[in-house]
Amino acid sequence: MFTQDNNFKPFKNKVWLSSPTMHGEELKWMTDAFNKNWMSTVGENINEIERVVAKKIGCKYAVGLATGTASLHLAMKLAGIKRGDKVFCSDMTFAATLNPVVYEGGVPVFIDTERDTWNMDPQALEKAFEIYPEVKHIVIANLYGTPGKMDELRKIADVHGAIIIEDAAESFGAIYKGRQTGVFGDIGIISFNGNKIITGSAGGMLLTDDVEQANKARKWSTQSRENAPWYQHEELGYNYRISNVVAGVVRGQLSYLEEHIAQKKAIYERYKKGFEGLPVSMNPYDKKNSTPNFWLSCLLIDEAAMCKQVRGEQDVCYVKEKGKSCPTEILETLSRYNAEGRPIWKPMHMQPIFRMNPFVTVEGNGRGRTNAYIAGCGVDVGADIFNRGLCLPSDNKMTVDEQNKIIEIVRACFD
Ligand SMILES: *Cc1c(COP(=O)(O)O)cnc(C)c1O
């Protein structure tokens, strides 16, 4: 229990995990849409963000859609995922990465995580192709804004003639070997959800170099209307196009992407320095080959410094030990001080809804399928990081004073 609260009162204003950071220009472009009465799913804001994002990311086409999830859904359809197809998917990610596989009747096969960037493990992917050589689709997310091992993953995909869909929802602006994330798949997506590095309040984009794919995505997203005087349909349609008002918010935010990344990076570096001497590490990245966007700063507690923590499906308890801590203690303590952290995204292979889906790991012995975490007992990588890791308050608007206080609160958990 954190006992040194005499010096500390809870934060007057809540310190968020990651909340929208507005600048004013958003209002200008929303108002522009209003004044010109382009209050629908066509207009200059949409055209402009499609142009600017394609240029920024370095792909030929960016198609503005209602959400990142809708973008993933259309990407899955373009990639040709069909009923009954097995699809290799990142395991430690947000469920939206792979829910659209299931919308299309596909079966996610979860691939365990590596320890260097917390993304899909190329070794586990290779093993998965040994078990399921027929698989033709891979969905890869860049967790918390950190690029995965894209070259290794691509090599394996190419050997097997598989298509990659890159979920860059969390990593807009992150760089791997000189190129922006979102271009490493055959199709990519980004998200403008309210908690992402920049936001439209909602929104997403599908990224491709193929003009036919871009045109199809635009057509499908506007109810698949054929070029006829009446509503004529030859294909299944969706109402997935982005609103010109939402695109106005995105348009206003785009010029602040680099500023947000610099703020997030400073937050990460301050945490890293602030936790020196503690038995913890920060979420890792490949310093030689990649520059993350540092969307969320995360902490991993050394195995030897973990106090006992047991998670059920909905609740958790832990036993405080001197000199040790656990994500639950840290998160509960932060919450008492009005700061928002979050557990690591619970791996998909541990989710009740996916309990029957295959899971491929090179490290574990399957024990990660249960919630019982026993240190050193051969859990897979995802379960291990979920048990020992947590996301720290990473809001752009957090002041240095607030962050210093958060660092002290965390440090005290190890007293
Ligand atoms: C946020 C997120 C999505 C979904 O984006 P929405 O715009 O919220 O639909 C997909 N994948 C990952 C990894 C995300 O973090």
XYZ file of C-alpha atoms in Angstrom, residues 26-278:
253
model
C -10.126 21.815 -35.899
C -12.967 24.246 -35.218
C -12.009 26.332 -38.222
C -12.404 23.399 -40.649
C -15.559 22.101 -38.951
C -17.007 25.591 -39.262
C -15.895 25.742 -42.885
C -17.864 22.545 -43.574
C -20.852 24.066 -41.755
C -20.705 27.405 -43.565
C -20.455 25.757 -46.965
C -23.100 23.216 -45.963
C -20.867 20.271 -46.804
C -22.252 18.485 -43.737
C -22.260 15.031 -45.280
C -19.767 12.439 -46.524
C -18.397 14.567 -49.373
C -16.353 17.749 -49.203
C -13.032 19.504 -49.198
C -12.003 18.314 -45.736
C -12.200 14.694 -46.863
C -10.313 15.383 -50.098
C -7.674 17.322 -48.238
C -6.972 14.740 -45.509
C -6.834 11.987 -48.131
C -4.213 13.996 -50.013
C -2.170 15.026 -46.978
C -2.150 11.617 -45.274
C -1.199 9.733 -48.453
C 1.691 12.161 -48.925
C 2.751 11.990 -45.273
C 2.668 8.195 -45.130
C 4.139 7.675 -48.572
C 1.370 5.607 -50.108
C -0.550 6.444 -53.275
C -4.059 6.453 -51.802
C -5.603 7.099 -48.401
C -9.370 6.552 -48.218
C -11.238 8.373 -45.436
C -13.578 6.062 -43.531
C -15.808 6.236 -40.468
C -13.462 4.349 -38.120
C -10.250 2.377 -38.028
C -12.353 -0.749 -37.555
C -14.364 -0.009 -40.722
C -11.044 0.516 -42.532
C -9.843 -2.876 -41.311
C -13.112 -4.470 -42.394
C -12.807 -3.154 -45.949
C -9.101 -4.107 -45.969
C -10.072 -7.695 -45.081
C -12.624 -7.741 -47.896
C -10.131 -6.324 -50.399
C -7.587 -8.912 -49.272
C -10.151 -11.599 -50.039
C -10.670 -13.156 -46.618
C -13.523 -15.649 -46.984
C -15.711 -17.764 -44.726
C -13.682 -20.492 -43.042
C -10.257 -18.998 -43.905
C -7.691 -19.128 -41.135
C -5.928 -15.774 -40.707
C -2.736 -15.226 -38.705
C -3.296 -12.279 -36.331
C -1.336 -10.301 -33.774
C -2.237 -11.673 -30.358
C -1.388 -8.839 -28.001
C -3.467 -6.067 -29.530
C -6.844 -4.369 -29.304
C -9.678 -6.658 -30.446
C -10.561 -4.316 -33.341
C -7.428 -5.550 -35.149
C -9.057 -8.895 -35.813
C -12.799 -8.557 -35.157
C -13.315 -7.811 -38.880
C -11.712 -11.183 -39.719
C -14.623 -12.702 -37.827
C -17.157 -10.359 -39.527
C -16.064 -12.011 -42.794
C -16.365 -15.505 -41.346
C -12.610 -15.999 -41.052
C -10.922 -17.728 -38.111
C -8.167 -15.786 -36.332
C -5.114 -17.871 -35.451
C -3.199 -15.937 -32.829
C 0.563 -15.542 -33.125
C 2.524 -14.924 -29.934
C 4.497 -11.753 -29.218
C 8.262 -11.133 -29.232
C 10.042 -9.332 -26.398
C 11.992 -6.764 -28.446
C 9.064 -4.622 -29.645
C 6.005 -6.406 -28.151
C 4.679 -7.203 -31.612
C 4.092 -10.340 -33.699
C 6.954 -12.818 -33.256
C 8.461 -13.825 -36.629
C 9.572 -17.166 -35.153
C 6.050 -17.948 -34.013
C 4.755 -16.878 -37.433
C 7.144 -19.302 -39.092
C 5.971 -22.070 -36.807
C 2.371 -21.184 -37.622
C 3.043 -21.665 -41.345
C 4.477 -25.117 -40.546
C 1.203 -26.015 -38.838
C -1.133 -24.195 -41.282
C 0.699 -23.935 -44.627
C -2.518 -23.036 -46.457
C -2.945 -19.644 -44.738
C -2.871 -16.630 -47.091
C -3.543 -13.631 -44.817
C -1.692 -12.026 -41.910
C -2.952 -9.099 -39.816
C -0.158 -7.279 -37.991
C -0.581 -4.417 -35.492
C 2.122 -2.015 -34.269
C 1.391 -2.014 -30.551
C 1.379 1.267 -28.608
C 2.978 3.078 -31.557
C 6.048 0.838 -31.793
C 6.822 -0.690 -35.201
C 7.093 -4.476 -35.276
C 9.775 -6.536 -37.051
C 8.316 -5.762 -40.438
C 11.209 -6.992 -42.599
C 11.334 -10.407 -40.937
C 7.560 -10.764 -41.028
C 7.443 -9.713 -44.703
C 10.098 -12.254 -45.658
C 8.097 -15.079 -44.121
C 4.855 -13.845 -45.707
C 6.510 -13.731 -49.139
C 7.822 -17.278 -48.852
C 4.232 -18.410 -48.361
C 2.615 -15.983 -50.792
C 0.564 -14.424 -47.996
C -0.988 -10.957 -47.959
C -0.225 -8.629 -45.030
C -2.751 -6.180 -43.605
C -0.961 -3.667 -41.394
C -2.949 -2.203 -38.511
C -1.170 1.100 -37.867
C -4.115 2.451 -35.824
C -1.851 3.177 -32.854
C 1.323 3.993 -34.771
C 0.484 6.870 -37.145
C 3.728 8.816 -37.629
C 6.011 6.011 -36.408
C 8.937 5.110 -38.668
C 10.587 1.770 -39.492
C 13.758 1.769 -41.601
C 13.012 5.222 -42.957
C 9.384 4.599 -43.927
C 6.127 5.427 -42.158
C 4.130 2.587 -40.639
C 1.028 1.848 -42.672
C 3.022 1.042 -45.832
C 4.427 -2.314 -44.741
C 1.347 -4.334 -45.550
C -0.308 -4.881 -48.909
C -3.053 -2.771 -47.358
C -2.712 -0.584 -44.255
C -5.020 1.340 -41.961
C -4.812 4.150 -39.422
C -7.360 5.374 -36.864
C -8.492 8.810 -35.678
C -10.291 7.486 -32.595
C -10.378 9.936 -29.670
C -7.497 8.334 -27.795
C -5.052 8.034 -30.709
C -1.993 10.233 -31.435
C -4.216 12.622 -33.403
C -7.993 12.403 -33.594
C -11.059 13.379 -35.571
C -13.225 12.373 -32.565
C -13.594 9.252 -34.715
C -12.483 8.249 -38.174
C -9.975 6.069 -39.965
C -8.221 5.578 -43.266
C -7.436 2.719 -45.581
C -3.979 2.957 -47.192
C -3.032 1.384 -50.495
C -0.919 1.866 -53.633
C -3.550 0.211 -55.810
C -6.027 2.550 -57.487
C -8.590 -0.230 -57.931
C -8.483 -1.046 -54.231
C -8.905 2.623 -53.348
C -11.861 2.980 -55.711
C -13.478 -0.187 -54.403
C -13.090 0.955 -50.810
C -14.727 4.291 -51.676
C -17.563 2.561 -53.490
C -18.210 -0.092 -50.812
C -18.077 2.562 -48.081
C -20.867 4.567 -49.759
C -23.366 1.690 -50.107
C -21.924 0.295 -53.355
C -24.035 2.421 -55.655
C -23.537 1.736 -59.339
C -23.339 4.514 -61.893
C -27.063 4.601 -62.786
C -29.906 7.162 -62.435
C -31.484 5.067 -59.661
C -30.048 3.155 -56.726
C -28.468 0.258 -58.555
C -26.470 -2.392 -56.682
C -24.224 -5.179 -57.903
C -22.191 -5.571 -54.719
C -22.830 -5.532 -50.983
C -22.555 -2.021 -49.588
C -21.558 -0.397 -46.307
C -22.094 2.988 -44.744
C -18.452 3.451 -43.821
C -17.440 6.795 -45.367
C -15.977 9.490 -43.101
C -18.057 12.617 -42.450
C -16.755 15.913 -43.843
C -17.223 17.430 -40.365
C -15.109 14.723 -38.733
C -12.575 15.124 -41.554
C -12.447 18.810 -40.589
C -11.265 17.853 -37.104
C -8.628 15.577 -38.627
C -7.596 18.325 -41.041
C -7.029 20.688 -38.133
C -5.041 18.077 -36.206
C -2.743 16.870 -38.976
C -0.246 19.702 -38.669
C 0.170 18.828 -34.978
C 1.112 15.182 -35.454
C 4.840 15.800 -35.085
C 4.290 18.027 -32.047
C 2.211 15.294 -30.391
C 4.909 12.714 -31.143
C 7.585 14.973 -29.612
C 5.437 15.392 -26.478
C 4.821 11.649 -26.207
C 8.517 10.951 -26.671
C 9.418 13.418 -23.917
C 6.916 11.661 -21.631
C 8.506 8.280 -22.412
C 12.015 9.608 -21.775
C 11.025 11.249 -18.481
C 9.478 7.999 -17.266
C 12.553 6.048 -18.340
C 14.830 8.371 -16.407
C 12.444 8.628 -13.456
C 12.340 4.867 -12.987
C 16.109 4.381 -12.989
C 17.104 2.042 -10.180
C 13.657 0.425 -9.978
